[in-house]
Short mmCIF file of C-alpha atoms and ligand atoms in Angstrom, two decimals:
data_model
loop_
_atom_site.label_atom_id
_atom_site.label_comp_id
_atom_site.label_asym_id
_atom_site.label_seq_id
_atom_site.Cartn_x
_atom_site.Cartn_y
_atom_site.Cartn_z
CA UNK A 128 -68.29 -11.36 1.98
CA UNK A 129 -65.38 -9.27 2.51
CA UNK A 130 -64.01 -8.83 5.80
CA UNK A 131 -64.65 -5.35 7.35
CA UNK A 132 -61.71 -3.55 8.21
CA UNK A 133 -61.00 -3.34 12.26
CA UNK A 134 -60.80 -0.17 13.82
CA UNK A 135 -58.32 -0.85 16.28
CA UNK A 136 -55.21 -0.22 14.08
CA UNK A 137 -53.22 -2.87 13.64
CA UNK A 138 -49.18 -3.79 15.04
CA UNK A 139 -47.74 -2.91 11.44
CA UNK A 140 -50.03 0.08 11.59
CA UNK A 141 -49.20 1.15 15.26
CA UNK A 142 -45.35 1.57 14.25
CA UNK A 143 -44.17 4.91 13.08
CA UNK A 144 -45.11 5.82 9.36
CA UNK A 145 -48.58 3.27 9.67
CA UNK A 146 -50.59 4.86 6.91
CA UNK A 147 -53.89 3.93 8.26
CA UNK A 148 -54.68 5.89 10.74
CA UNK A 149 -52.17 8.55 10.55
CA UNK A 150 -52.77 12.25 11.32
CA UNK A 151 -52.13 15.12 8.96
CA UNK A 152 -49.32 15.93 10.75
CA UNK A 153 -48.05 12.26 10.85
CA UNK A 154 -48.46 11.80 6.83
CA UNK A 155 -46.90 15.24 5.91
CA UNK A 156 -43.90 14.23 7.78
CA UNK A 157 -44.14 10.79 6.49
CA UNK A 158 -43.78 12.44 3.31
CA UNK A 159 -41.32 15.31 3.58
CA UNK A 160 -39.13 13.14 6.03
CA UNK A 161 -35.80 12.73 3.62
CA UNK A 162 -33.19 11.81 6.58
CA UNK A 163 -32.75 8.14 5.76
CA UNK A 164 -31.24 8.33 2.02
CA UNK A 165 -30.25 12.02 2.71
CA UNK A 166 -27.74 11.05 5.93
CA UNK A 167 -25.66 9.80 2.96
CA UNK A 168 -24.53 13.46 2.02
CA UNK A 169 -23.01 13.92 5.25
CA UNK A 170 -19.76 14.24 4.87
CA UNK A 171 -20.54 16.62 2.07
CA UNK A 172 -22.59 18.59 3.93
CA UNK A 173 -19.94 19.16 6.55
CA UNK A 174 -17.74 19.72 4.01
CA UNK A 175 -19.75 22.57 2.87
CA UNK A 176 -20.78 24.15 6.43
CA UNK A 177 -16.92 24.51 7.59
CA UNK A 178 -15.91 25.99 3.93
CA UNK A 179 -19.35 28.29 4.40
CA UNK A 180 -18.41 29.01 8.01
CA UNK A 181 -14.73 30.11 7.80
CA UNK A 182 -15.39 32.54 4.56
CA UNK A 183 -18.09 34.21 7.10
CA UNK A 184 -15.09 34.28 9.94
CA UNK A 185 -12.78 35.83 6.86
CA UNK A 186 -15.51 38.29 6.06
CA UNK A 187 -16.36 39.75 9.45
CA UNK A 188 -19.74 38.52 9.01
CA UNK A 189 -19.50 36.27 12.16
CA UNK A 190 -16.55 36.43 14.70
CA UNK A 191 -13.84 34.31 14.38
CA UNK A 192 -14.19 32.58 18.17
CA UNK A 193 -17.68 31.57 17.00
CA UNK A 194 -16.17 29.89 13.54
CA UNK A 195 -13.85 28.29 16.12
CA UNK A 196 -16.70 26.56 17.84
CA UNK A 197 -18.80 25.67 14.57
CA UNK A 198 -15.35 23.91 13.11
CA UNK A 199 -14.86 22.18 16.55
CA UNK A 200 -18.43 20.73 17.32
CA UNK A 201 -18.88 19.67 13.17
CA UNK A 202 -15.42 17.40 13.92
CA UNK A 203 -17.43 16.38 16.60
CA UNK A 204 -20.38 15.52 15.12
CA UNK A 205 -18.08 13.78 11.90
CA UNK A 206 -16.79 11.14 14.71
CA UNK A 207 -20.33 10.71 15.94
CA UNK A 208 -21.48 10.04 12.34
CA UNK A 209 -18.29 7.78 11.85
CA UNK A 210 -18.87 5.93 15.33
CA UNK A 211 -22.51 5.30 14.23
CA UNK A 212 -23.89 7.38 17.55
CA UNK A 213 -25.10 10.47 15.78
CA UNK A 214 -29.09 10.67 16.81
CA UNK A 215 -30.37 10.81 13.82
CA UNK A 216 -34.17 12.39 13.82
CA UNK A 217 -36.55 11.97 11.61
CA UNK A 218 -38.56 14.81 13.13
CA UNK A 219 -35.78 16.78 11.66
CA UNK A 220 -36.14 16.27 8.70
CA UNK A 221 -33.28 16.25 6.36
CA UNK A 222 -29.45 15.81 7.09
CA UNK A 223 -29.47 19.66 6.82
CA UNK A 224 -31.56 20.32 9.75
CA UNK A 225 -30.38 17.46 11.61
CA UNK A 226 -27.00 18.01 11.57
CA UNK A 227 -27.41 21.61 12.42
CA UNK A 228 -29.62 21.03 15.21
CA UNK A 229 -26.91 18.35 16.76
CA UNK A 230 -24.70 21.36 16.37
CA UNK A 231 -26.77 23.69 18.82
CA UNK A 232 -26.81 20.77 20.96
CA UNK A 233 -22.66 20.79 21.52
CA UNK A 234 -21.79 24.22 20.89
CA UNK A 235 -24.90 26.34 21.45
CA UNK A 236 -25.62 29.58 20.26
CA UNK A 237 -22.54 30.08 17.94
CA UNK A 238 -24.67 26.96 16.02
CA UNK A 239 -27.55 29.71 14.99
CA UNK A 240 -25.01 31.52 13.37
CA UNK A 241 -23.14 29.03 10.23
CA UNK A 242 -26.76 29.47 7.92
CA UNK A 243 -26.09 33.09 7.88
CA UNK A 244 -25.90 33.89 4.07
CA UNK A 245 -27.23 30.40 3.32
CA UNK A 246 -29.93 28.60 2.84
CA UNK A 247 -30.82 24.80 2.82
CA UNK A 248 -31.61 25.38 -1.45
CA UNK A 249 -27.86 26.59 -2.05
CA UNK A 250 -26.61 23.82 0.86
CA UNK A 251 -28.64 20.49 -1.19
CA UNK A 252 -27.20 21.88 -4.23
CA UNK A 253 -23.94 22.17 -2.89
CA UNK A 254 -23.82 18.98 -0.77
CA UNK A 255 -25.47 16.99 -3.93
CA UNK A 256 -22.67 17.69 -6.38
CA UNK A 257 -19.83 17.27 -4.06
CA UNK A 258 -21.21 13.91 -3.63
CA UNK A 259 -21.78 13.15 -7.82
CA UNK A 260 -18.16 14.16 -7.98
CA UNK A 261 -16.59 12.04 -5.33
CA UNK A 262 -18.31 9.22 -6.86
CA UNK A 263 -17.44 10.37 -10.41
CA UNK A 264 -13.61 10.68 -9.11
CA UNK A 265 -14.55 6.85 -7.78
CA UNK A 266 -15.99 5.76 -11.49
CA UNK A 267 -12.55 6.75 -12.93
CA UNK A 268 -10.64 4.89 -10.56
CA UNK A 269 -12.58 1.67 -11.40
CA UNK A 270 -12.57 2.37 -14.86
CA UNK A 271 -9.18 2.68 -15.16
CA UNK A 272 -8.88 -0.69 -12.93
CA UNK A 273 -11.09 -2.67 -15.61
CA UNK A 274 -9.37 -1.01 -18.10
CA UNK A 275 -5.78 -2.42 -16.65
CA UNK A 276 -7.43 -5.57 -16.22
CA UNK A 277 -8.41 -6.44 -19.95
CA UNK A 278 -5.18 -4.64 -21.25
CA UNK A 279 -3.82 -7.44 -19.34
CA UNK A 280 -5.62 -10.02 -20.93
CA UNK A 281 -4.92 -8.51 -24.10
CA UNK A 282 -1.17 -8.90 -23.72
CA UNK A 283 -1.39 -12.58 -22.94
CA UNK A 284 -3.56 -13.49 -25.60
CA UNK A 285 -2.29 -11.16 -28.75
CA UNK A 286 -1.92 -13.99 -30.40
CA UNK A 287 -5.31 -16.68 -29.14
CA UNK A 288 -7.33 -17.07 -32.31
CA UNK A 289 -11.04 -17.01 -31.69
CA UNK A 290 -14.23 -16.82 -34.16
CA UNK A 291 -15.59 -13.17 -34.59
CA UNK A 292 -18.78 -12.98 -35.28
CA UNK A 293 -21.26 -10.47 -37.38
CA UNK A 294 -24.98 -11.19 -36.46
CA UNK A 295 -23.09 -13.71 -33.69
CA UNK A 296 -23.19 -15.82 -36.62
CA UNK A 297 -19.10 -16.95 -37.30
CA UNK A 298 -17.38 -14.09 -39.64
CA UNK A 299 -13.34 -13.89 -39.70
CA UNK A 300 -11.19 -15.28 -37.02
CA UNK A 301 -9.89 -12.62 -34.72
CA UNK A 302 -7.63 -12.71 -32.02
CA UNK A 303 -8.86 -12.89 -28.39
CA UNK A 304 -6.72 -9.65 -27.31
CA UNK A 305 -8.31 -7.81 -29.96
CA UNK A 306 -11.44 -8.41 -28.46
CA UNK A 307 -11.14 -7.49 -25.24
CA UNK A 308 -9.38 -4.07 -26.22
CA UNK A 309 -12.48 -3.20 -27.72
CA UNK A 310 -14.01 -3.24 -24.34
CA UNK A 311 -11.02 -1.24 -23.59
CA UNK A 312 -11.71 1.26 -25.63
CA UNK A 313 -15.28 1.78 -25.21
CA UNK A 314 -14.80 2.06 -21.22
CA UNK A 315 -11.59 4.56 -22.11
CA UNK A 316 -14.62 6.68 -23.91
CA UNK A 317 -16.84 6.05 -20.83
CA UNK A 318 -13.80 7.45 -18.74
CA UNK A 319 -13.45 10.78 -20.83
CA UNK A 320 -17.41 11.11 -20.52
CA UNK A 321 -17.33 10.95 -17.08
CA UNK A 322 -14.05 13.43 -17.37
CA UNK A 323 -16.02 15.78 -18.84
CA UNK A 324 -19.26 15.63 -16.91
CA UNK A 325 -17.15 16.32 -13.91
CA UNK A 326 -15.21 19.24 -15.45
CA UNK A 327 -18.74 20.59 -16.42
CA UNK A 328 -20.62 20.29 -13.01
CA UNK A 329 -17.63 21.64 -10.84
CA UNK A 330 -18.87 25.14 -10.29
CA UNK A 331 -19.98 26.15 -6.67
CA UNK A 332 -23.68 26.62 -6.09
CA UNK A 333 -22.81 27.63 -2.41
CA UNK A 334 -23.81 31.33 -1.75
CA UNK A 335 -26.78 31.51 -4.34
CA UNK A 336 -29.09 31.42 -0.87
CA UNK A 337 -32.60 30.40 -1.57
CA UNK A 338 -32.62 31.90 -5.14
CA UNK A 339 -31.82 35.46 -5.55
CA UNK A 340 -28.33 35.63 -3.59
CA UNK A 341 -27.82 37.54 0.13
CA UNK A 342 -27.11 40.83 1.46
CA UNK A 343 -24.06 40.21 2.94
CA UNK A 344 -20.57 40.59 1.77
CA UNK A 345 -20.19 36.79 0.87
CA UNK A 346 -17.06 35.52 -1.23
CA UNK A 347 -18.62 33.17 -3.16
CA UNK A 348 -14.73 32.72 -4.84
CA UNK A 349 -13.42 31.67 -1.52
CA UNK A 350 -16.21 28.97 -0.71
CA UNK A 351 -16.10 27.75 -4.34
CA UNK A 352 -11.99 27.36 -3.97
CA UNK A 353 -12.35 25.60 -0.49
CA UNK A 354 -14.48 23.09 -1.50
CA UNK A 355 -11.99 22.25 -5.08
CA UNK A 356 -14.69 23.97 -7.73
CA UNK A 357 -13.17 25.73 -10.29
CA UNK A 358 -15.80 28.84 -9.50
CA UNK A 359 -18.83 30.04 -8.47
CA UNK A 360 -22.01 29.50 -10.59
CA UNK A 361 -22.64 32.89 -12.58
CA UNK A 362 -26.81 32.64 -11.29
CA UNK A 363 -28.53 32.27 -7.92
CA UNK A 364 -31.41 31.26 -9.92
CA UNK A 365 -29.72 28.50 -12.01
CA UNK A 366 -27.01 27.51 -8.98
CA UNK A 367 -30.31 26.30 -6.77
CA UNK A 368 -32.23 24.59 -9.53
CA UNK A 369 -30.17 23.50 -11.89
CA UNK A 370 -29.91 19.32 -12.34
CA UNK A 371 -28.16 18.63 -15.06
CA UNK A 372 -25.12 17.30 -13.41
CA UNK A 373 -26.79 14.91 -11.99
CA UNK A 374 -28.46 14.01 -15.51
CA UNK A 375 -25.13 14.25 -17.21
CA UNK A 376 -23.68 11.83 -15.12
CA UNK A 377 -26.17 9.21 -14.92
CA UNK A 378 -26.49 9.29 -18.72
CA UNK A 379 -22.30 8.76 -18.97
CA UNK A 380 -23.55 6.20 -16.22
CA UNK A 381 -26.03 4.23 -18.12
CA UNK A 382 -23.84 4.82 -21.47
CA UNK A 383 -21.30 2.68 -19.58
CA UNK A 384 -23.20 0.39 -17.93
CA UNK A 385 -25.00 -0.88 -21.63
CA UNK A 386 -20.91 -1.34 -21.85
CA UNK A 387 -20.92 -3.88 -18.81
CA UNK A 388 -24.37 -5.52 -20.11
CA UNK A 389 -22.75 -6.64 -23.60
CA UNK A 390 -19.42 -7.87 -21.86
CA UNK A 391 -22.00 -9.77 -19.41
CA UNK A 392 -23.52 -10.92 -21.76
CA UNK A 393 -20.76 -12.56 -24.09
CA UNK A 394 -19.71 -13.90 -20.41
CA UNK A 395 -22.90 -15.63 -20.49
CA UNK A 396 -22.61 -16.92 -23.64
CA UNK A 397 -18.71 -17.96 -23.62
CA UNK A 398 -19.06 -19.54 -20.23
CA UNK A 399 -22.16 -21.98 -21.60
CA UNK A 400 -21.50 -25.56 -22.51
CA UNK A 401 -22.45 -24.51 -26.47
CA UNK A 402 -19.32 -22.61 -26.44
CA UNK A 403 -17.04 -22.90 -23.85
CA UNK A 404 -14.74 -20.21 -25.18
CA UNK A 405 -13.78 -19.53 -21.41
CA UNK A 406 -13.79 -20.43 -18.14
CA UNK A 407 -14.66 -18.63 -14.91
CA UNK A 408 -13.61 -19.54 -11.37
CA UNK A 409 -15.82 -20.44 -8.67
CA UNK A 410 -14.95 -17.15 -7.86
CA UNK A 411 -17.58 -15.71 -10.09
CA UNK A 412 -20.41 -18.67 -10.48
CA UNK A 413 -22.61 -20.48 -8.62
CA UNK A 414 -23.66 -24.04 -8.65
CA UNK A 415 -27.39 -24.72 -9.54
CA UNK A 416 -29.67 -26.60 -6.16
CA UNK A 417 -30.06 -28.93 -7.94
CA UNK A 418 -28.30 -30.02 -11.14
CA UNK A 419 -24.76 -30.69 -9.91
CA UNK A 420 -23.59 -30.48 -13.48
CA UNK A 421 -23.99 -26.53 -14.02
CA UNK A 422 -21.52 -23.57 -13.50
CA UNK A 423 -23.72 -20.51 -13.75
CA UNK A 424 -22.08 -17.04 -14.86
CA UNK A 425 -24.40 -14.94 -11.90
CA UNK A 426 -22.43 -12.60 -11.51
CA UNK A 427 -22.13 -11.98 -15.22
CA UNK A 428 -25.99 -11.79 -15.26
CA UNK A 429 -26.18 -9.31 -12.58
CA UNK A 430 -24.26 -6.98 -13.74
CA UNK A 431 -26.50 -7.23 -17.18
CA UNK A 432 -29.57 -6.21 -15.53
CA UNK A 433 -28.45 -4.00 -13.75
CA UNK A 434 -28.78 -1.20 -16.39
CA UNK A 435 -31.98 -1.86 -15.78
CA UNK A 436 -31.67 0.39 -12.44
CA UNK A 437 -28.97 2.75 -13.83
CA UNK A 438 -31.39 3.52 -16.84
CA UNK A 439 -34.08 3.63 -14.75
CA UNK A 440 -32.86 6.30 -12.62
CA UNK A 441 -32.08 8.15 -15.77
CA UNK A 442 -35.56 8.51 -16.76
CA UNK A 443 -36.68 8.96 -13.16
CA UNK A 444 -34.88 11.75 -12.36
CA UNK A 445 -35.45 13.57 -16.52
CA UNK A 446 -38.82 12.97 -15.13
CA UNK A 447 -39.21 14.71 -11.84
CA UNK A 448 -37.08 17.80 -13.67
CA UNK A 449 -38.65 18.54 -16.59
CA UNK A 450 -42.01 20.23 -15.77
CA UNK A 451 -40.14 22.18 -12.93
CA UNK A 452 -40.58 26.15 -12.77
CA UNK A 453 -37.83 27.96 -11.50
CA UNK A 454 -36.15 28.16 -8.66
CA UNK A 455 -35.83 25.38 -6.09
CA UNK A 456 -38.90 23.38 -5.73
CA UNK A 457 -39.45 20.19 -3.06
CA UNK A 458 -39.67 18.03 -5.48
CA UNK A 459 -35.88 18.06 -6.43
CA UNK A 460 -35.47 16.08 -2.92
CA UNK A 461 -36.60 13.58 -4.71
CA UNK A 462 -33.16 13.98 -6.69
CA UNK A 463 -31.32 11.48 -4.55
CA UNK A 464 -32.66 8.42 -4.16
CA UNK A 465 -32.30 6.92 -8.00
CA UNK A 466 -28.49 8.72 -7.90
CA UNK A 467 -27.69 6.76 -5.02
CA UNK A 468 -29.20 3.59 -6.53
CA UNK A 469 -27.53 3.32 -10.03
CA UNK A 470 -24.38 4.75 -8.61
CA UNK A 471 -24.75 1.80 -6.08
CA UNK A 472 -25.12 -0.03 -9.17
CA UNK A 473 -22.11 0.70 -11.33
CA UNK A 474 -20.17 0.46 -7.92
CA UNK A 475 -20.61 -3.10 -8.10
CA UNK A 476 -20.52 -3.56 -11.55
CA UNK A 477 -17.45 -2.21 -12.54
CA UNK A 478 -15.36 -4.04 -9.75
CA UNK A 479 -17.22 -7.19 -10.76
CA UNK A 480 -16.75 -6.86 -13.75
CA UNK A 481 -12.89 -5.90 -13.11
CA UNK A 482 -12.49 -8.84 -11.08
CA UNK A 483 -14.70 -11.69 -13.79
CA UNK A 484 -12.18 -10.02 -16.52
CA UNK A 485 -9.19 -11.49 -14.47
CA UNK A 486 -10.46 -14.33 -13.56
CA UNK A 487 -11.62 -15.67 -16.84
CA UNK A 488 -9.69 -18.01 -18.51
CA UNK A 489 -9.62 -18.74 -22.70
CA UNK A 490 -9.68 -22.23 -23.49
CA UNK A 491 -7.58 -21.67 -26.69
CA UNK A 492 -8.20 -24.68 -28.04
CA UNK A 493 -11.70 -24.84 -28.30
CA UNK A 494 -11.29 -20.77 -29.28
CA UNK A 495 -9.09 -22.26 -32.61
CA UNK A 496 -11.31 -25.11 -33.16
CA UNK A 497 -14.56 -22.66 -33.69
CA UNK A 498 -12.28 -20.26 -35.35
CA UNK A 499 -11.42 -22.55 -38.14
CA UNK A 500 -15.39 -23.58 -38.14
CA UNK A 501 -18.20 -22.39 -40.57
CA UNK A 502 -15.94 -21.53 -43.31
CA UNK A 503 -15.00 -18.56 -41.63
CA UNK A 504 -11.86 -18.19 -44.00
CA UNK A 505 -14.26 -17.77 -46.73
CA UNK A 506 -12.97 -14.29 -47.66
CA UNK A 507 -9.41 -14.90 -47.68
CA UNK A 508 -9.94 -17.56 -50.39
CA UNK A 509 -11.85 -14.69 -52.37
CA UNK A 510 -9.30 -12.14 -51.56
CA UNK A 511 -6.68 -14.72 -52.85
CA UNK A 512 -8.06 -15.51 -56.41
CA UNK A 513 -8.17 -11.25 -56.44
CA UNK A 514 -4.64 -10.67 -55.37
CA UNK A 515 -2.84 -13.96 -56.87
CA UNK A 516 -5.00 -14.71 -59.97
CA UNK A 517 -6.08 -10.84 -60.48
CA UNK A 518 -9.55 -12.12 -60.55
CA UNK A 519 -12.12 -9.12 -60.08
CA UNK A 520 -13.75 -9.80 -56.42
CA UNK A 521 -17.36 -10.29 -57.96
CA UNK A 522 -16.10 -13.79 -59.64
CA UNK A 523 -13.98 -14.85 -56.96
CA UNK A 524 -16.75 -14.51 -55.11
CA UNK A 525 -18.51 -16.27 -56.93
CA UNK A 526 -16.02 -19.09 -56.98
CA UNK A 527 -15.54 -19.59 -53.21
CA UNK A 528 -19.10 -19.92 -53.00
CA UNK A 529 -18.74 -23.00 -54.88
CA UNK A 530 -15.81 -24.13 -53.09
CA UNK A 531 -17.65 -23.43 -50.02
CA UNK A 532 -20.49 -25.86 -51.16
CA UNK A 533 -18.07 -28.38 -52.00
CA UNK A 534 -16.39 -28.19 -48.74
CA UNK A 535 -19.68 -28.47 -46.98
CA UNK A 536 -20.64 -31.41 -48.70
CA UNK A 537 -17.91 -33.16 -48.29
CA UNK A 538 -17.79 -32.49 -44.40
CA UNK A 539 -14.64 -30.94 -44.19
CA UNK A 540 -12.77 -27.20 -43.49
CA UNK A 541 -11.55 -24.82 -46.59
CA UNK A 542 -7.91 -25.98 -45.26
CA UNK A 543 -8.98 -29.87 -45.08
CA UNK A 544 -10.14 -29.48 -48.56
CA UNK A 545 -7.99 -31.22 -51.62
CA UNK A 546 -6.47 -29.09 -54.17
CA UNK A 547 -7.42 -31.07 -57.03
CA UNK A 548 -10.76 -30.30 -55.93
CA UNK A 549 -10.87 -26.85 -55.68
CA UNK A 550 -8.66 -27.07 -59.11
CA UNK A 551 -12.18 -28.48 -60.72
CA UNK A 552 -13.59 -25.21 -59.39
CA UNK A 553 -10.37 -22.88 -60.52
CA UNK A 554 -7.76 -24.56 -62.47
CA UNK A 555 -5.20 -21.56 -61.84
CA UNK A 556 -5.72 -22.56 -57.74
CA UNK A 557 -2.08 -23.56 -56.78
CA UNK A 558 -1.20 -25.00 -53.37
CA UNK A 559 -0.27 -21.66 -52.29
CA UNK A 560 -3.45 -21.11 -51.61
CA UNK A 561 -3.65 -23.25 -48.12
CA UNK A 562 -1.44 -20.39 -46.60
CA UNK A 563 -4.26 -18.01 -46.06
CA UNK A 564 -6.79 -20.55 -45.41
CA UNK A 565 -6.21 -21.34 -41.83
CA UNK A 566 -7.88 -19.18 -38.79
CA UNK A 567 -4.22 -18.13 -37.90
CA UNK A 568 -3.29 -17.58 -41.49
CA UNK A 569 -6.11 -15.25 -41.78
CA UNK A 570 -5.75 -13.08 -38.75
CA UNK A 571 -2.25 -12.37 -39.15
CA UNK A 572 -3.30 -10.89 -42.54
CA UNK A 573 -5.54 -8.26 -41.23
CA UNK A 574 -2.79 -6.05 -40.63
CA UNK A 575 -4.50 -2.69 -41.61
CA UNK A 576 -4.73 -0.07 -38.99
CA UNK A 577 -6.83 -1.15 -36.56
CA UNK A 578 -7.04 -4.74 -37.56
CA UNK A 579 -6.92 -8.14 -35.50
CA UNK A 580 -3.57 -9.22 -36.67
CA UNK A 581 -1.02 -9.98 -33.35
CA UNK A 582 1.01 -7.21 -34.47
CA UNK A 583 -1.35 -4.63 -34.60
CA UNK A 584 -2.73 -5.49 -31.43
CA UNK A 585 -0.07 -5.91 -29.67
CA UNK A 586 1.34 -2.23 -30.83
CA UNK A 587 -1.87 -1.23 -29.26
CA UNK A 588 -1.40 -3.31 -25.84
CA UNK A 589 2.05 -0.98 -26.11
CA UNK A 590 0.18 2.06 -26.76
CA UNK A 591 -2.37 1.26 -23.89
CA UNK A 592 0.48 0.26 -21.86
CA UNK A 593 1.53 4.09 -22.24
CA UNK A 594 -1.75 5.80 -22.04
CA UNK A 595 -2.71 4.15 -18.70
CA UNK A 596 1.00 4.48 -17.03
CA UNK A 597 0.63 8.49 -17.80
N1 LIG B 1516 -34.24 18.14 1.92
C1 LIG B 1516 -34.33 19.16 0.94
C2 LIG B 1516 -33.95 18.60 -0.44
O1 LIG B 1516 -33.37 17.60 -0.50
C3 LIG B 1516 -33.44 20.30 1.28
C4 LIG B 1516 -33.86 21.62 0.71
C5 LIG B 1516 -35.07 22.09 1.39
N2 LIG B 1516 -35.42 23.41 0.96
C6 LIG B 1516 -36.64 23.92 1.16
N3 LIG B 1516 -36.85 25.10 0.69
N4 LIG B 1516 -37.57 23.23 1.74
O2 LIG B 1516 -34.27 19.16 -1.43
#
């Protein structure tokens, strides 16, 4: 038989935020209570109240002795916050109420005064982007970081031959730098992505009030300027409700981190004992508890699943938007939380990744040895018989098959292979042939725009070389 529950409510249950046996009034604040993800907006939010607070001074709307005393007890309360002995409350709420309750607490009356034209909808808005574009203006820093870091590796390896692979089945050799300024380039696009969500969003919502604007003689221009947007937002309405920002970043978010996952993931690959194309640094693995043998690429596989959250808080916050009437409704506070998380996310990411992209190491040799595997020269024998023996590409293809075949059987690469034989194949064959048939041989052909030869990449390390030092 089941065990009846006790009455007497248990320890967990005693402690603030027990669900059992809570009152109304307990649960609703259990619920509405934001003040433990929202303290992160801070700084924002003080940001915001001493921009607000001096356009009121400007305006005549409040006096400018009182601005004096809002300015001086929100320092205050910023070296509280820094110090880590601000009270935070969760009877108050949010870090709206909090923060201006802890101002009537220093400065008194004059505190009553900074929400005048103002309201908390207009203030969350406000505080909320400022803090999706400091961390935007953070993403491009560590973008441009990673970026360095495998322009870097580039330049030392224009010239490390390596398999590339088509359905990671062996293809052409390609050189190593080639393929890590392909990572380059797609973070360069997550970069301008991020560029432009940022140049999008930065329009003040500050001054919108609740929803339909204020009475007084606000300058929404000077508040907007103050706090670095390039204007006001043209409608109350949309200013206190709108999300996309937050949308458009965490999709350039997520768009990058499916960027981190495949790099992670041909970490996780390279670094295994199948491959060994690189090697990581204790730095960046871990031992296993118990086979003393392995070198596991964790942090490699973190940063792969971590879309996972970034994602995630994409759909979680399309979610909580999209059946939304206008204007401000509560459920936007629940705005935050998965912003905070996947930006948390890419954080880490991004200067992991930044940091596994130094540290790894190419092990050339092996990287040549696989190149030259699986026939991967294959096409340049075809493209030979085309170009040398003006054979149309159908029959040469045809013919390198067979060579291919014979190769195979015999156990040996196209380059290991006897002329004579292929001769029984193709009697125009001459020995020429042998000079596009190794890996190295091969890549330095590719020299079409673009292409994996070492001097096309490396007039691309030159031209990355620019673009970054601009
Ligand atoms: N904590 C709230 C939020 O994050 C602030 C806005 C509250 N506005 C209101 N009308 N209750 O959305």
């Amino acid at each position: 038989m089941a065990k009846r529950p006790s009455k007497k409510p248990s320890k967990g249950q005693q402690m603030w935020g027990g669900r059992f046996n809570a009152s109304p009034g307990e649960l609703m604040q259990a619920i509405n209570v934001s003040i433990d993800f929202d303290k992160r907006l801070a700084a924002q939010d003080i940001r915001g109240s001493k921009a607000h607070s001096a356009m009121l001074a400007e305006q005549g709307i409040i006096t400018k002795k009182d601005m004096k005393a809002i300015h001086k007890g929100l320092r205050a309360i910023e070296k509280e916050i820094a110090d880590g002995t601000f009270p935070f409350s969760h009877d108050l709420e949010d870090i709206h109420l909090n923060i201006e309750s802890r101002l009537k607490d220093l400065i008194g009356d004059a505190a009553g005064r900074l929400h005048t034209g103002r309201s908390r909808n207009d203030q969350v808005a406000t505080d909320f982007r400022l803090w999706v574009r400091d961390n935007l203006d953070q993403f491009d820093a560590q973008l441009e970081k990673l970026m360095r870091a495998l322009l870097e590796k580039a330049a030392e390896n224009t010239d490390t031959i390596m398999p590339g692979f088509t359905h990671l089945q062996s293809a052409q050799p390609v050189t190593f730098g080639h393929h890590m300024l392909a990572y380059l380039e797609m973070f360069a696009r997550d970069r301008a992505r991020m560029q432009d969500c940022r140049a999008r969003m930065n329009e003040s919502p500050l001054g919108a009030a609740a929803l339909a604007g204020t009475p007084y003689p606000i300058d929404r221009k000077a508040t907007a300027k103050e706090l670095g947007f390039a204007r006001p937002m043209a409608n109350s309405l949309d200013a206190v409700s709108a999300r996309d920002f937050a949308l458009e970043a965490l999709s350039a978010a997520s768009i990058c981190a499916t960027h981190l996952s495949r790099l992670s993931e041909e970490i996780v690959i390279w670094t295994s004992a199948q491959f060994q194309f690189i090697k990581l640094t204790d730095a960046f693995t871990t031992g296993s508890s118990i086979m003393p043998q392995k070198r596991n690429p964790d942090a490699a596989e973190l940063i792969r699943a971590k879309v996972g959250r970034i994602m995630g808080a994409l759909t979680s916050l399309t979610i909580v938007m999209k059946g939304l009437p206008l204007a401000y409704s509560k459920d936007m506070q629940e705005d935050k939380e998965p912003v905070f998380d996947a930006f948390d996310a890419l954080d880490l990411g991004l200067a992991a990744m930044a940091g596994m992209v130094t540290d790894m190491q190419p092990n050339k040799e092996r990287l040549a040895e696989a190149a030259g595997a699986a026939y991967s020269t294959a096409t340049d024998l075809a493209d030979w018989l085309v170009r040398k023996l003006d054979m149309p590409f159908r029959n040469a293809h045809h013919v390198t098959g067979t060579i291919v075949v014979m190769a195979e059987k015999q156990g040996v690469t196209l380059d290991a292979l006897a002329l004579e034989d292929m001769q029984k194949v193709e009697p125009k064959i001459t020995k020429y042939v042998y000079s596009v048939l190794s890996p190295l041989a091969s890549a330095k052909s590719r020299v079409s725009y673009g292409g994996t030869a070492p001097r096309e990449v490396r007039k691309q390390v030159k031209r990355w070389q620019k673009v970054l030092d601009k």
